[in-house]
Amino acid sequence: MTGTGADETVDEEPGATAAPGSPAWWAARQGREEPVKRPPLTPARIVAGALELIDREGLAALSMRNLAAELRTGTTTLYRNVAGKDEVLVLVADEVMGEARFRRPVAGPGWRAALEEFARALRAVLSAHPNVVPLLATAIPVGPNSLRARELALSVLREHGFDRTLAADVYTALLQQVFASALQESTNDFRAGGLGAAKSPALRDFYRSLPAERYPHLVDLADALTSRTGAEEFAFGLGCLLDGVETRLRALPAPDSQALARRDGVETPGDRLEVPPIEQ
């Protein structure tokens, strides 16, 4: 031990004075825990840590201090990689969009099947990260993963005879359908198991308890209004949306619209083709 003052001493590590490689040096190292080597802090690791924190504790839990603790680093180190919390949130939102895997249809399924797959894949990802849904539903996502998904959906529509206006309108309506369904499901505790697993018995009972003279239809439809899961409601709404799209596509003035419709299994004058039902 070496004193640094009259009453102050500094403890040396056992074996520190032993010659490296000597028996005493090796004996002192026995049982010593090697320092854990952490992977280098990168933007990708920061985003992954932020997403894990948000998934577990919600959006309100994300702060640079909490994120630094999640990654076992300091806030100063975080700021060397990202500008701040707002930038992290933007990157998290685009990361979630990148988890959706959309197949690029070249031949085979028509536009309806492609849009169904697109909508279901996107909703599945949002359902896996319900705490992130408000980020995507309150601002138009324009990160690289979001742009890739948008370009794919629009290319399917354009290549199947949709004019510019209809392609843009259909894509927008489809995205709103998906986000509305995911947002509603993520914000209703009774659907997440807070008051009921499939659909809230408490909500059904509440409708039934209303004065029938004031709310006759709510009372009468209490069971019907609360009998479907969020996924079933989404499937119904998606089917209605795509049924309407087929009607508008048939009305396009393009001379080859009927040929395109027949190729995709859409009923045209003189045809009676059954459109596959939406899977529940």
CSV table of C-alpha atoms in Angstrom, one decimal:
chain,number,residue,atom,x,y,z
A,1,MET,CA,0.0,0.0,0.0
A,2,THR,CA,1.2,3.5,-0.8
A,3,GLY,CA,0.1,6.5,1.3
A,4,THR,CA,-0.9,9.7,-0.4
A,5,GLY,CA,-1.3,11.6,2.9
A,6,ALA,CA,-0.9,11.2,6.6
A,7,ASP,CA,-4.3,9.5,7.0
A,8,GLU,CA,-5.1,8.4,3.4
A,9,THR,CA,-4.1,5.2,1.7
A,10,VAL,CA,-4.9,3.6,-1.7
A,11,ASP,CA,-5.7,-0.1,-1.9
A,12,GLU,CA,-3.7,-1.8,-4.6
A,13,GLU,CA,-5.2,-4.7,-6.6
A,14,PRO,CA,-4.0,-8.1,-5.3
A,15,GLY,CA,-1.1,-9.2,-7.4
A,16,ALA,CA,-0.5,-5.8,-8.8
A,17,THR,CA,3.1,-5.8,-7.7
A,18,ALA,CA,3.8,-9.3,-8.9
A,19,ALA,CA,5.7,-9.7,-12.1
A,20,PRO,CA,3.4,-10.4,-15.1
A,21,GLY,CA,3.5,-14.1,-15.8
A,22,SER,CA,4.7,-15.1,-12.4
A,23,PRO,CA,2.8,-17.6,-10.3
A,24,ALA,CA,1.7,-14.8,-7.9
A,25,TRP,CA,0.4,-12.8,-10.9
A,26,TRP,CA,-1.5,-15.8,-12.2
A,27,ALA,CA,-2.9,-16.7,-8.8
A,28,ALA,CA,-4.2,-13.1,-8.3
A,29,ARG,CA,-6.1,-13.4,-11.6
A,30,GLN,CA,-7.9,-16.6,-10.6
A,31,GLY,CA,-11.6,-16.0,-10.3
A,32,ARG,CA,-11.4,-12.4,-11.5
A,33,GLU,CA,-14.3,-11.6,-13.8
A,34,GLU,CA,-13.4,-10.3,-17.2
A,35,PRO,CA,-15.0,-7.0,-18.2
A,36,VAL,CA,-18.0,-7.5,-20.3
A,37,LYS,CA,-17.3,-6.2,-23.8
A,38,ARG,CA,-20.3,-4.3,-25.1
A,39,PRO,CA,-21.0,-4.0,-28.7
A,40,PRO,CA,-20.2,-0.5,-30.2
A,41,LEU,CA,-22.9,2.0,-29.9
A,42,THR,CA,-24.4,2.6,-33.4
A,43,PRO,CA,-27.6,4.3,-34.6
A,44,ALA,CA,-29.0,0.9,-35.3
A,45,ARG,CA,-28.4,-0.3,-31.8
A,46,ILE,CA,-29.9,2.9,-30.4
A,47,VAL,CA,-33.0,2.4,-32.4
A,48,ALA,CA,-33.3,-1.2,-31.4
A,49,GLY,CA,-32.9,-0.2,-27.7
A,50,ALA,CA,-35.5,2.6,-28.0
A,51,LEU,CA,-38.0,0.3,-29.7
A,52,GLU,CA,-37.5,-2.3,-27.0
A,53,LEU,CA,-38.1,0.3,-24.3
A,54,ILE,CA,-41.2,1.7,-26.0
A,55,ASP,CA,-42.6,-1.8,-26.6
A,56,ARG,CA,-42.2,-2.6,-22.9
A,57,GLU,CA,-43.1,0.7,-21.2
A,58,GLY,CA,-44.8,2.9,-23.7
A,59,LEU,CA,-43.9,6.1,-25.6
A,60,ALA,CA,-43.9,8.2,-22.4
A,61,ALA,CA,-41.0,6.2,-21.0
A,62,LEU,CA,-38.6,7.2,-23.8
A,63,SER,CA,-36.2,9.9,-22.8
A,64,MET,CA,-32.5,10.2,-23.6
A,65,ARG,CA,-31.7,9.4,-19.9
A,66,ASN,CA,-33.9,6.3,-19.9
A,67,LEU,CA,-32.5,5.2,-23.3
A,68,ALA,CA,-28.9,5.6,-22.0
A,69,ALA,CA,-29.8,3.4,-19.0
A,70,GLU,CA,-31.4,0.9,-21.4
A,71,LEU,CA,-28.2,0.7,-23.4
A,72,ARG,CA,-25.9,0.9,-20.4
A,73,THR,CA,-24.2,4.0,-21.6
A,74,GLY,CA,-24.2,7.7,-21.0
A,75,THR,CA,-26.4,10.4,-22.5
A,76,THR,CA,-23.3,12.1,-23.9
A,77,THR,CA,-22.5,9.0,-25.9
A,78,LEU,CA,-26.0,8.9,-27.3
A,79,TYR,CA,-25.8,12.5,-28.5
A,80,ARG,CA,-22.7,11.6,-30.5
A,81,ASN,CA,-24.9,9.4,-32.6
A,82,VAL,CA,-28.3,11.0,-32.6
A,83,ALA,CA,-29.5,14.6,-32.3
A,84,GLY,CA,-32.1,13.9,-29.6
A,85,LYS,CA,-35.3,12.2,-28.7
A,86,ASP,CA,-37.2,13.5,-31.7
A,87,GLU,CA,-34.7,11.9,-34.1
A,88,VAL,CA,-34.9,8.6,-32.2
A,89,LEU,CA,-38.7,8.6,-32.6
A,90,VAL,CA,-38.5,9.2,-36.3
A,91,LEU,CA,-36.0,6.4,-36.7
A,92,VAL,CA,-38.0,4.0,-34.6
A,93,ALA,CA,-41.1,4.7,-36.7
A,94,ASP,CA,-39.3,3.9,-39.9
A,95,GLU,CA,-37.7,0.8,-38.3
A,96,VAL,CA,-41.2,-0.6,-37.6
A,97,MET,CA,-42.3,0.1,-41.1
A,98,GLY,CA,-39.2,-1.9,-42.3
A,99,GLU,CA,-40.4,-5.0,-40.4
A,100,ALA,CA,-43.3,-5.4,-42.8
A,101,ARG,CA,-42.4,-7.8,-45.6
A,102,PHE,CA,-44.2,-7.2,-48.8
A,103,ARG,CA,-43.8,-9.6,-51.7
A,104,ARG,CA,-43.4,-8.0,-55.1
A,105,PRO,CA,-46.1,-9.6,-57.3
A,106,VAL,CA,-44.7,-10.3,-60.8
A,107,ALA,CA,-47.3,-12.7,-62.0
A,108,GLY,CA,-50.2,-14.6,-60.5
A,109,PRO,CA,-52.3,-12.7,-57.9
A,110,GLY,CA,-54.1,-9.6,-59.1
A,111,TRP,CA,-54.2,-6.2,-57.5
A,112,ARG,CA,-56.8,-7.2,-55.0
A,113,ALA,CA,-54.8,-10.0,-53.5
A,114,ALA,CA,-51.7,-7.9,-53.5
A,115,LEU,CA,-53.4,-5.1,-51.6
A,116,GLU,CA,-54.9,-7.5,-49.1
A,117,GLU,CA,-51.5,-8.9,-48.4
A,118,PHE,CA,-50.0,-5.4,-48.1
A,119,ALA,CA,-52.7,-4.3,-45.7
A,120,ARG,CA,-52.6,-7.5,-43.5
A,121,ALA,CA,-48.7,-7.4,-43.4
A,122,LEU,CA,-48.7,-3.8,-42.3
A,123,ARG,CA,-51.4,-4.3,-39.7
A,124,ALA,CA,-49.6,-7.3,-38.3
A,125,VAL,CA,-46.4,-5.2,-37.7
A,126,LEU,CA,-48.4,-2.4,-36.1
A,127,SER,CA,-50.2,-4.9,-33.9
A,128,ALA,CA,-46.8,-6.2,-32.8
A,129,HIS,CA,-45.7,-2.7,-31.8
A,130,PRO,CA,-49.0,-1.0,-30.5
A,131,ASN,CA,-47.1,1.7,-28.6
A,132,VAL,CA,-45.5,2.9,-31.8
A,133,VAL,CA,-48.8,3.2,-33.7
A,134,PRO,CA,-49.5,6.8,-32.6
A,135,LEU,CA,-46.2,7.9,-34.1
A,136,LEU,CA,-47.2,6.6,-37.5
A,137,ALA,CA,-50.9,7.6,-37.3
A,138,THR,CA,-50.2,11.3,-36.4
A,139,ALA,CA,-47.6,12.1,-39.0
A,140,ILE,CA,-47.0,10.9,-42.5
A,141,PRO,CA,-44.1,8.5,-42.4
A,142,VAL,CA,-41.5,9.4,-45.2
A,143,GLY,CA,-38.5,7.4,-44.1
A,144,PRO,CA,-36.8,5.0,-46.6
A,145,ASN,CA,-38.8,1.9,-45.4
A,146,SER,CA,-42.0,3.9,-45.6
A,147,LEU,CA,-41.2,5.1,-49.1
A,148,ARG,CA,-40.3,1.5,-50.2
A,149,ALA,CA,-43.7,0.3,-49.0
A,150,ARG,CA,-45.6,3.2,-50.6
A,151,GLU,CA,-43.7,2.7,-53.9
A,152,LEU,CA,-44.5,-1.0,-54.0
A,153,ALA,CA,-48.2,-0.5,-53.4
A,154,LEU,CA,-48.5,2.3,-56.0
A,155,SER,CA,-46.6,0.2,-58.6
A,156,VAL,CA,-49.1,-2.6,-58.2
A,157,LEU,CA,-52.0,-0.2,-58.7
A,158,ARG,CA,-50.5,1.5,-61.7
A,159,GLU,CA,-49.5,-1.7,-63.4
A,160,HIS,CA,-53.0,-3.0,-63.1
A,161,GLY,CA,-54.7,-0.2,-64.9
A,162,PHE,CA,-55.4,2.3,-62.1
A,163,ASP,CA,-55.1,5.9,-63.3
A,164,ARG,CA,-53.0,8.4,-61.3
A,165,THR,CA,-55.9,9.8,-59.3
A,166,LEU,CA,-57.4,6.4,-58.5
A,167,ALA,CA,-54.1,4.9,-57.6
A,168,ALA,CA,-53.3,7.7,-55.2
A,169,ASP,CA,-56.8,7.7,-53.6
A,170,VAL,CA,-56.9,3.9,-53.2
A,171,TYR,CA,-53.4,3.8,-51.5
A,172,THR,CA,-54.4,6.7,-49.2
A,173,ALA,CA,-57.7,5.0,-48.2
A,174,LEU,CA,-56.0,1.7,-47.7
A,175,LEU,CA,-53.3,3.2,-45.4
A,176,GLN,CA,-56.0,5.0,-43.4
A,177,GLN,CA,-57.9,1.8,-43.0
A,178,VAL,CA,-54.9,0.0,-41.6
A,179,PHE,CA,-53.8,2.8,-39.3
A,180,ALA,CA,-57.3,3.5,-38.0
A,181,SER,CA,-57.8,-0.2,-37.2
A,182,ALA,CA,-54.4,-0.5,-35.5
A,183,LEU,CA,-54.8,2.8,-33.6
A,184,GLN,CA,-58.2,1.9,-32.3
A,185,GLU,CA,-57.0,-1.6,-31.2
A,186,SER,CA,-54.0,-0.2,-29.4
A,187,THR,CA,-55.8,2.5,-27.5
A,188,ASN,CA,-58.8,0.5,-26.3
A,189,ASP,CA,-57.9,-1.3,-23.1
A,190,PHE,CA,-60.8,-3.6,-23.3
A,191,ARG,CA,-59.5,-5.1,-26.5
A,192,ALA,CA,-56.0,-5.5,-25.0
A,193,GLY,CA,-57.3,-7.5,-22.1
A,194,GLY,CA,-57.9,-4.7,-19.7
A,195,LEU,CA,-61.6,-5.4,-19.3
A,196,GLY,CA,-62.1,-8.3,-21.7
A,197,ALA,CA,-60.0,-10.4,-24.1
A,198,ALA,CA,-62.1,-10.7,-27.3
A,199,LYS,CA,-64.5,-7.8,-26.9
A,200,SER,CA,-65.5,-6.2,-23.7
A,201,PRO,CA,-68.4,-7.8,-21.8
A,202,ALA,CA,-68.4,-4.6,-19.8
A,203,LEU,CA,-69.0,-2.5,-22.9
A,204,ARG,CA,-71.8,-4.9,-24.0
A,205,ASP,CA,-73.4,-4.7,-20.5
A,206,PHE,CA,-73.1,-0.9,-20.6
A,207,TYR,CA,-75.0,-0.7,-23.9
A,208,ARG,CA,-77.7,-3.0,-22.5
A,209,SER,CA,-78.0,-0.8,-19.4
A,210,LEU,CA,-78.8,2.3,-21.4
A,211,PRO,CA,-82.4,3.7,-21.3
A,212,ALA,CA,-84.0,2.0,-24.3
A,213,GLU,CA,-86.3,5.0,-25.0
A,214,ARG,CA,-83.3,7.2,-25.6
A,215,TYR,CA,-80.9,4.7,-27.2
A,216,PRO,CA,-83.1,2.0,-28.7
A,217,HIS,CA,-80.6,0.9,-31.3
A,218,LEU,CA,-77.6,0.7,-29.0
A,219,VAL,CA,-79.6,-1.5,-26.6
A,220,ASP,CA,-80.9,-3.7,-29.4
A,221,LEU,CA,-77.5,-4.1,-31.1
A,222,ALA,CA,-75.4,-4.4,-27.9
A,223,ASP,CA,-74.4,-8.0,-28.7
A,224,ALA,CA,-73.7,-7.3,-32.4
A,225,LEU,CA,-71.6,-4.2,-31.6
A,226,THR,CA,-69.3,-6.1,-29.2
A,227,SER,CA,-69.2,-9.6,-30.8
A,228,ARG,CA,-66.3,-9.1,-33.2
A,229,THR,CA,-62.6,-8.9,-32.6
A,230,GLY,CA,-60.5,-6.0,-34.0
A,231,ALA,CA,-59.1,-8.4,-36.6
A,232,GLU,CA,-62.6,-9.4,-37.7
A,233,GLU,CA,-63.7,-5.7,-37.9
A,234,PHE,CA,-60.6,-4.9,-40.0
A,235,ALA,CA,-61.3,-7.8,-42.4
A,236,PHE,CA,-64.8,-6.5,-42.9
A,237,GLY,CA,-63.8,-2.9,-43.5
A,238,LEU,CA,-61.0,-4.0,-45.9
A,239,GLY,CA,-63.4,-6.1,-47.9
A,240,CYS,CA,-65.9,-3.2,-48.2
A,241,LEU,CA,-63.0,-0.9,-49.3
A,242,LEU,CA,-61.8,-3.2,-52.0
A,243,ASP,CA,-65.3,-3.9,-53.2
A,244,GLY,CA,-65.7,-0.2,-53.8
A,245,VAL,CA,-62.3,-0.1,-55.5
A,246,GLU,CA,-63.5,-2.7,-58.0
A,247,THR,CA,-66.5,-0.7,-58.8
A,248,ARG,CA,-64.5,2.4,-59.5
A,249,LEU,CA,-61.9,0.5,-61.6
A,250,ARG,CA,-64.7,-0.8,-63.8
A,251,ALA,CA,-65.8,2.7,-64.4
A,252,LEU,CA,-62.4,3.9,-65.7
A,253,PRO,CA,-62.7,5.1,-69.3
A,254,ALA,CA,-59.5,3.4,-70.4
A,255,PRO,CA,-60.2,1.1,-73.4
A,256,ASP,CA,-58.3,-1.8,-71.9
A,257,SER,CA,-59.9,-1.6,-68.4
A,258,GLN,CA,-62.2,-4.6,-69.0
A,259,ALA,CA,-59.3,-6.7,-70.1
A,260,LEU,CA,-57.3,-5.8,-67.1
A,261,ALA,CA,-60.3,-6.4,-64.8
A,262,ARG,CA,-60.9,-9.9,-66.3
A,263,ARG,CA,-57.2,-10.7,-65.8
A,264,ASP,CA,-57.5,-9.8,-62.1
A,265,GLY,CA,-60.8,-11.7,-61.6
A,266,VAL,CA,-63.0,-8.7,-61.5
A,267,GLU,CA,-66.6,-9.1,-62.8
A,268,THR,CA,-67.2,-7.2,-66.0
A,269,PRO,CA,-70.4,-6.9,-68.1
A,270,GLY,CA,-71.2,-10.4,-69.3
A,271,ASP,CA,-69.0,-12.1,-66.7
A,272,ARG,CA,-70.0,-13.7,-63.4
A,273,LEU,CA,-66.7,-14.1,-61.6
A,274,GLU,CA,-66.8,-14.7,-57.9
A,275,VAL,CA,-64.5,-12.5,-55.9
A,276,PRO,CA,-62.7,-14.5,-53.2
A,277,PRO,CA,-63.9,-13.5,-49.7
A,278,ILE,CA,-61.7,-11.9,-47.2
A,279,GLU,CA,-60.1,-14.4,-44.8
A,280,GLN,CA,-61.2,-13.9,-41.2
